[in-house]
Amino acid sequence: MSPLWADQISIFLGPDRLLVGHRPRGLRPGLMTTTTVPVSGSSEGSAGWEPAAAALEAHLAANPQWRGASLRIILSNHFVRYVLVPWSNDLSNEKEHLVLARRHFAVTHGPVAKNWAIRMSLDRPGESHVASALDESLMSRLTLAAAASHTKLVSVEPLLMASFNRWQQDFREEAQWFVTVENGMLCGALLGRNRWVALRRWRTQGDWVSELSLWLSREQLIGEESAAAGALYLLAPSRAGTDSMAMGLPVRFLGERERNSTRKRTADVRPQVVEEASHFTCIL
């Protein structure tokens, strides 16, 4: 089947839920519909991503009508590690840049990094670039799940990078923070004009608004470049509590139009599910 005719399946893979988007194509293309699929708790001794991978396999198997569809998977920042790798004129090809990135991961995370699949983009020579890493076993499970369901795996993207690619045209300041919000996880980047300045990833205990405010305050004290940030761009599943967000700089929420559209189409769905679905819709 031609890719132009194949249905499109986009799945956000999180530790506690899958967010599934299905966009029909072919002779009668339609709007994307979204579904929330719960993920059962992890078993003792299992990798953190295994329950989510099992839920993905089960959901694909339960939908044989998706055979031949293109499949895009977006990985939660819970399952991905990032490093910002300085540019080196001494490196001549992508393989050498990957070796350098692996060294950076090894310094930060130790021997476990040797089993990680690493990806990066070198589209801006001369500037630091983002390298992302995930467990090689997770990548294998995703590939096998697609093959077993007869779907075509077209991309596996970390949430931070998928969100950045979707919204980078909205970043208008000379410098700004861009932060993605998940249950139990914040991941942020300090962005300059066409360059990455810093990367941060940290776990939260529930009140992400207060934790982000405190964290940004510390960054402004210890980071010279972060003090010049002109705005904070947030990709968040809910705006609850943000009226009291004392961030010290303007806060701008991404995806408002898509979020409102999703609410209108899902008025009969529980509010929490609507928020989750709209958050997912924003990064398609």
Tab-separated table of C-alpha atoms in Angstrom:
chain	number	residue	atom	x	y	z
A	1	MET	CA	0.000	0.000	0.000
A	2	SER	CA	1.240	3.485	-0.855
A	3	PRO	CA	2.194	5.551	2.246
A	4	LEU	CA	-0.163	8.260	0.982
A	5	TRP	CA	-3.103	5.843	1.302
A	6	ALA	CA	-2.122	4.071	4.528
A	7	ASP	CA	-3.795	4.963	7.819
A	8	GLN	CA	-1.565	6.793	10.268
A	9	ILE	CA	-1.157	5.524	13.827
A	10	SER	CA	0.687	7.700	16.351
A	11	ILE	CA	1.295	6.315	19.834
A	12	PHE	CA	2.750	8.108	22.830
A	13	LEU	CA	4.394	5.454	25.009
A	14	GLY	CA	4.317	6.438	28.679
A	15	PRO	CA	4.987	4.521	31.889
A	16	ASP	CA	1.333	4.585	33.008
A	17	ARG	CA	-0.635	4.981	29.758
A	18	LEU	CA	-0.524	4.905	25.995
A	19	LEU	CA	-2.079	7.779	24.084
A	20	VAL	CA	-3.132	6.488	20.676
A	21	GLY	CA	-4.032	8.626	17.694
A	22	HIS	CA	-5.588	7.107	14.552
A	23	ARG	CA	-5.955	9.137	11.376
A	24	PRO	CA	-7.821	7.340	8.531
A	25	ARG	CA	-6.485	7.905	5.024
A	26	GLY	CA	-7.375	6.408	1.650
A	27	LEU	CA	-10.528	7.291	-0.277
A	28	ARG	CA	-12.285	8.638	2.816
A	29	PRO	CA	-9.704	10.379	5.010
A	30	GLY	CA	-10.967	11.497	8.393
A	31	LEU	CA	-10.044	13.419	11.510
A	32	MET	CA	-7.728	11.868	14.039
A	33	THR	CA	-9.383	10.057	16.932
A	34	THR	CA	-7.572	9.547	20.238
A	35	THR	CA	-7.733	6.762	22.803
A	36	THR	CA	-6.156	6.395	26.237
A	37	VAL	CA	-4.885	2.895	27.061
A	38	PRO	CA	-3.832	2.210	30.678
A	39	VAL	CA	-0.542	0.465	31.418
A	40	SER	CA	-0.432	-2.029	34.273
A	41	GLY	CA	2.192	-1.707	36.991
A	42	SER	CA	5.683	-3.032	36.437
A	43	SER	CA	6.698	-6.364	37.892
A	44	GLU	CA	9.646	-6.744	40.230
A	45	GLY	CA	12.943	-6.890	38.378
A	46	SER	CA	11.538	-5.699	35.051
A	47	ALA	CA	12.826	-2.720	33.106
A	48	GLY	CA	10.768	0.429	33.567
A	49	TRP	CA	9.589	0.385	29.970
A	50	GLU	CA	8.476	-3.268	29.819
A	51	PRO	CA	4.832	-2.800	30.942
A	52	ALA	CA	4.383	-0.028	28.379
A	53	ALA	CA	5.912	-2.182	25.638
A	54	ALA	CA	3.598	-5.057	26.588
A	55	ALA	CA	0.580	-2.728	26.462
A	56	LEU	CA	1.670	-1.541	23.021
A	57	GLU	CA	1.969	-5.109	21.739
A	58	ALA	CA	-1.459	-6.013	23.116
A	59	HIS	CA	-3.143	-2.919	21.685
A	60	LEU	CA	-1.673	-3.425	18.226
A	61	ALA	CA	-2.710	-7.088	18.288
A	62	ALA	CA	-6.251	-6.075	19.292
A	63	ASN	CA	-6.588	-3.844	16.221
A	64	PRO	CA	-5.913	-6.039	13.163
A	65	GLN	CA	-7.682	-3.459	10.989
A	66	TRP	CA	-4.499	-1.352	11.250
A	67	ARG	CA	-2.581	-3.832	9.125
A	68	GLY	CA	-0.528	-1.866	6.597
A	69	ALA	CA	-0.808	1.409	8.540
A	70	SER	CA	2.187	3.629	9.168
A	71	LEU	CA	3.210	3.677	12.829
A	72	ARG	CA	4.895	6.537	14.649
A	73	ILE	CA	5.955	6.068	18.279
A	74	ILE	CA	6.746	8.937	20.636
A	75	LEU	CA	8.663	7.901	23.748
A	76	SER	CA	8.098	9.387	27.174
A	77	ASN	CA	11.077	11.224	28.620
A	78	HIS	CA	10.946	8.594	31.378
A	79	PHE	CA	12.437	6.160	28.849
A	80	VAL	CA	15.010	8.451	27.218
A	81	ARG	CA	18.261	10.096	28.300
A	82	TYR	CA	19.747	13.193	26.700
A	83	VAL	CA	23.118	14.885	26.505
A	84	LEU	CA	24.191	18.075	24.794
A	85	VAL	CA	27.340	17.291	22.818
A	86	PRO	CA	29.675	20.181	21.918
A	87	TRP	CA	30.614	20.475	18.277
A	88	SER	CA	34.129	19.326	17.379
A	89	ASN	CA	35.855	20.247	14.139
A	90	ASP	CA	38.181	17.288	14.711
A	91	LEU	CA	35.377	14.841	13.870
A	92	SER	CA	34.789	14.128	10.201
A	93	ASN	CA	31.655	11.938	10.036
A	94	GLU	CA	28.527	10.882	11.885
A	95	LYS	CA	30.115	7.701	13.252
A	96	GLU	CA	32.799	9.710	15.040
A	97	HIS	CA	30.164	12.064	16.475
A	98	LEU	CA	28.248	9.041	17.778
A	99	VAL	CA	31.384	7.733	19.489
A	100	LEU	CA	31.802	11.097	21.210
A	101	ALA	CA	28.147	11.114	22.265
A	102	ARG	CA	28.480	7.618	23.744
A	103	ARG	CA	31.458	8.821	25.779
A	104	HIS	CA	29.360	11.657	27.177
A	105	PHE	CA	26.603	9.222	28.157
A	106	ALA	CA	29.154	6.892	29.774
A	107	VAL	CA	30.602	9.735	31.842
A	108	THR	CA	27.139	10.731	33.068
A	109	HIS	CA	25.455	7.336	33.470
A	110	GLY	CA	28.251	4.789	33.731
A	111	PRO	CA	28.585	1.315	32.135
A	112	VAL	CA	24.820	0.905	31.599
A	113	ALA	CA	25.105	3.335	28.677
A	114	LYS	CA	26.920	0.718	26.590
A	115	ASN	CA	23.555	-1.004	25.999
A	116	TRP	CA	21.801	2.121	24.748
A	117	ALA	CA	20.785	2.982	21.201
A	118	ILE	CA	21.936	6.538	20.481
A	119	ARG	CA	20.559	8.960	17.914
A	120	MET	CA	21.448	12.550	17.097
A	121	SER	CA	20.945	15.269	14.528
A	122	LEU	CA	23.911	17.063	12.956
A	123	ASP	CA	21.861	19.534	10.936
A	124	ARG	CA	23.616	22.597	12.389
A	125	PRO	CA	27.387	22.241	11.948
A	126	GLY	CA	29.395	24.274	14.406
A	127	GLU	CA	26.745	24.162	17.149
A	128	SER	CA	26.229	21.791	20.060
A	129	HIS	CA	23.741	19.062	19.228
A	130	VAL	CA	21.343	16.889	21.181
A	131	ALA	CA	21.984	13.168	21.483
A	132	SER	CA	19.208	10.921	22.794
A	133	ALA	CA	19.560	7.377	24.086
A	134	LEU	CA	17.215	4.544	24.940
A	135	ASP	CA	17.638	0.931	25.941
A	136	GLU	CA	18.547	-1.119	22.867
A	137	SER	CA	16.141	-3.806	24.093
A	138	LEU	CA	13.273	-1.312	24.022
A	139	MET	CA	14.075	-0.386	20.439
A	140	SER	CA	14.056	-4.085	19.530
A	141	ARG	CA	10.660	-4.600	21.213
A	142	LEU	CA	9.151	-1.693	19.287
A	143	THR	CA	10.484	-3.028	15.996
A	144	LEU	CA	9.152	-6.519	16.703
A	145	ALA	CA	5.759	-5.159	17.797
A	146	ALA	CA	5.381	-3.326	14.498
A	147	ALA	CA	6.401	-6.398	12.518
A	148	ALA	CA	3.990	-8.659	14.414
A	149	SER	CA	1.078	-6.276	13.763
A	150	HIS	CA	2.034	-5.788	10.105
A	151	THR	CA	2.338	-2.031	10.565
A	152	LYS	CA	5.195	0.015	9.144
A	153	LEU	CA	7.315	1.640	11.846
A	154	VAL	CA	8.243	4.978	10.278
A	155	SER	CA	9.761	6.711	13.316
A	156	VAL	CA	10.596	6.416	17.009
A	157	GLU	CA	10.946	9.872	18.550
A	158	PRO	CA	11.731	11.062	22.078
A	159	LEU	CA	9.042	13.368	23.438
A	160	LEU	CA	11.439	16.284	23.862
A	161	MET	CA	12.572	16.167	20.244
A	162	ALA	CA	9.117	15.516	18.780
A	163	SER	CA	7.791	18.497	20.736
A	164	PHE	CA	10.690	20.729	19.736
A	165	ASN	CA	10.275	19.862	16.060
A	166	ARG	CA	6.558	20.644	16.290
A	167	TRP	CA	6.901	23.989	18.057
A	168	GLN	CA	10.323	25.458	17.260
A	169	GLN	CA	8.821	28.062	14.926
A	170	ASP	CA	6.989	29.530	17.941
A	171	PHE	CA	10.171	30.251	19.898
A	172	ARG	CA	10.710	33.933	19.158
A	173	GLU	CA	12.991	35.216	21.927
A	174	GLU	CA	16.754	35.479	21.800
A	175	ALA	CA	16.707	32.903	24.600
A	176	GLN	CA	13.879	30.886	26.155
A	177	TRP	CA	13.172	27.841	28.253
A	178	PHE	CA	11.123	25.073	26.657
A	179	VAL	CA	9.728	22.483	29.092
A	180	THR	CA	7.612	19.365	28.551
A	181	VAL	CA	5.492	18.167	31.464
A	182	GLU	CA	4.565	14.547	32.192
A	183	ASN	CA	3.371	12.735	35.279
A	184	GLY	CA	6.473	12.575	37.448
A	185	MET	CA	8.817	14.084	34.873
A	186	LEU	CA	9.911	17.496	33.619
A	187	CYS	CA	12.314	17.850	30.724
A	188	GLY	CA	13.579	21.232	29.632
A	189	ALA	CA	15.910	22.949	27.220
A	190	LEU	CA	17.372	26.428	27.247
A	191	LEU	CA	17.263	27.559	23.638
A	192	GLY	CA	19.057	30.420	21.948
A	193	ARG	CA	18.694	31.606	18.396
A	194	ASN	CA	19.069	28.402	16.359
A	195	ARG	CA	21.095	26.697	19.078
A	196	TRP	CA	20.757	24.504	22.130
A	197	VAL	CA	22.291	26.024	25.254
A	198	ALA	CA	21.417	23.575	28.047
A	199	LEU	CA	19.354	20.438	28.733
A	200	ARG	CA	17.703	19.419	31.988
A	201	ARG	CA	15.642	16.389	32.992
A	202	TRP	CA	14.289	15.797	36.458
A	203	ARG	CA	11.695	13.698	38.258
A	204	THR	CA	8.880	15.336	40.211
A	205	GLN	CA	6.772	14.277	43.170
A	206	GLY	CA	3.437	15.589	41.923
A	207	ASP	CA	3.413	19.378	42.294
A	208	TRP	CA	5.322	20.153	39.102
A	209	VAL	CA	4.316	23.838	39.177
A	210	SER	CA	6.131	24.512	42.460
A	211	GLU	CA	9.076	22.297	41.551
A	212	LEU	CA	9.557	23.995	38.192
A	213	SER	CA	9.396	27.430	39.809
A	214	LEU	CA	12.062	26.515	42.357
A	215	TRP	CA	14.228	24.894	39.714
A	216	LEU	CA	14.115	27.930	37.424
A	217	SER	CA	15.021	30.163	40.359
A	218	ARG	CA	18.129	28.069	40.970
A	219	GLU	CA	19.018	28.156	37.277
A	220	GLN	CA	18.830	31.937	37.254
A	221	LEU	CA	21.214	32.054	40.198
A	222	ILE	CA	23.846	29.633	38.890
A	223	GLY	CA	23.478	29.870	35.117
A	224	GLU	CA	24.586	33.073	33.449
A	225	GLU	CA	22.810	32.417	30.156
A	226	SER	CA	19.510	31.357	31.713
A	227	ALA	CA	19.130	34.806	33.286
A	228	ALA	CA	18.623	36.235	29.808
A	229	ALA	CA	15.689	33.945	28.960
A	230	GLY	CA	12.773	35.979	27.654
A	231	ALA	CA	9.989	33.439	28.157
A	232	LEU	CA	9.053	29.975	29.378
A	233	TYR	CA	7.259	27.805	26.805
A	234	LEU	CA	5.311	24.960	28.399
A	235	LEU	CA	3.883	21.856	26.784
A	236	ALA	CA	1.776	20.651	29.679
A	237	PRO	CA	-1.225	18.319	30.046
A	238	SER	CA	-3.069	20.719	32.348
A	239	ARG	CA	-3.026	24.395	33.315
A	240	ALA	CA	-4.289	23.676	36.820
A	241	GLY	CA	-2.473	25.826	39.374
A	242	THR	CA	-0.575	27.901	36.864
A	243	ASP	CA	-2.171	31.170	38.009
A	244	SER	CA	0.194	31.073	40.981
A	245	MET	CA	3.225	30.172	38.904
A	246	ALA	CA	5.906	32.633	40.014
A	247	MET	CA	8.420	31.816	37.310
A	248	GLY	CA	9.989	35.238	37.018
A	249	LEU	CA	9.399	35.373	33.257
A	250	PRO	CA	6.404	35.220	30.887
A	251	VAL	CA	4.767	31.792	30.624
A	252	ARG	CA	3.376	30.696	27.259
A	253	PHE	CA	1.420	27.493	26.777
A	254	LEU	CA	1.812	25.620	23.528
A	255	GLY	CA	-1.021	23.899	21.704
A	256	GLU	CA	-3.951	25.954	22.962
A	257	ARG	CA	-5.839	25.779	19.672
A	258	GLU	CA	-5.462	21.995	19.387
A	259	ARG	CA	-6.300	21.600	23.076
A	260	ASN	CA	-9.568	23.524	22.762
A	261	SER	CA	-10.515	21.644	19.592
A	262	THR	CA	-10.007	18.304	21.328
A	263	ARG	CA	-12.157	19.372	24.285
A	264	LYS	CA	-15.035	20.249	21.951
A	265	ARG	CA	-14.873	16.878	20.184
A	266	THR	CA	-14.703	14.902	23.453
A	267	ALA	CA	-17.218	16.674	25.684
A	268	ASP	CA	-18.616	13.356	26.917
A	269	VAL	CA	-15.251	12.029	28.083
A	270	ARG	CA	-13.840	12.344	31.597
A	271	PRO	CA	-11.929	15.684	31.970
A	272	GLN	CA	-8.628	13.998	32.844
A	273	VAL	CA	-8.759	11.848	29.707
A	274	VAL	CA	-9.588	14.913	27.604
A	275	GLU	CA	-6.527	16.726	28.976
A	276	GLU	CA	-4.294	13.745	28.246
A	277	ALA	CA	-5.663	13.344	24.734
A	278	SER	CA	-5.305	17.039	23.946
A	279	HIS	CA	-1.740	17.038	25.220
A	280	PHE	CA	-0.998	14.176	22.857
A	281	THR	CA	-2.764	15.881	19.954
A	282	CYS	CA	-0.504	18.904	20.329
A	283	ILE	CA	2.594	16.981	19.258
A	284	LEU	CA	1.192	15.320	16.144
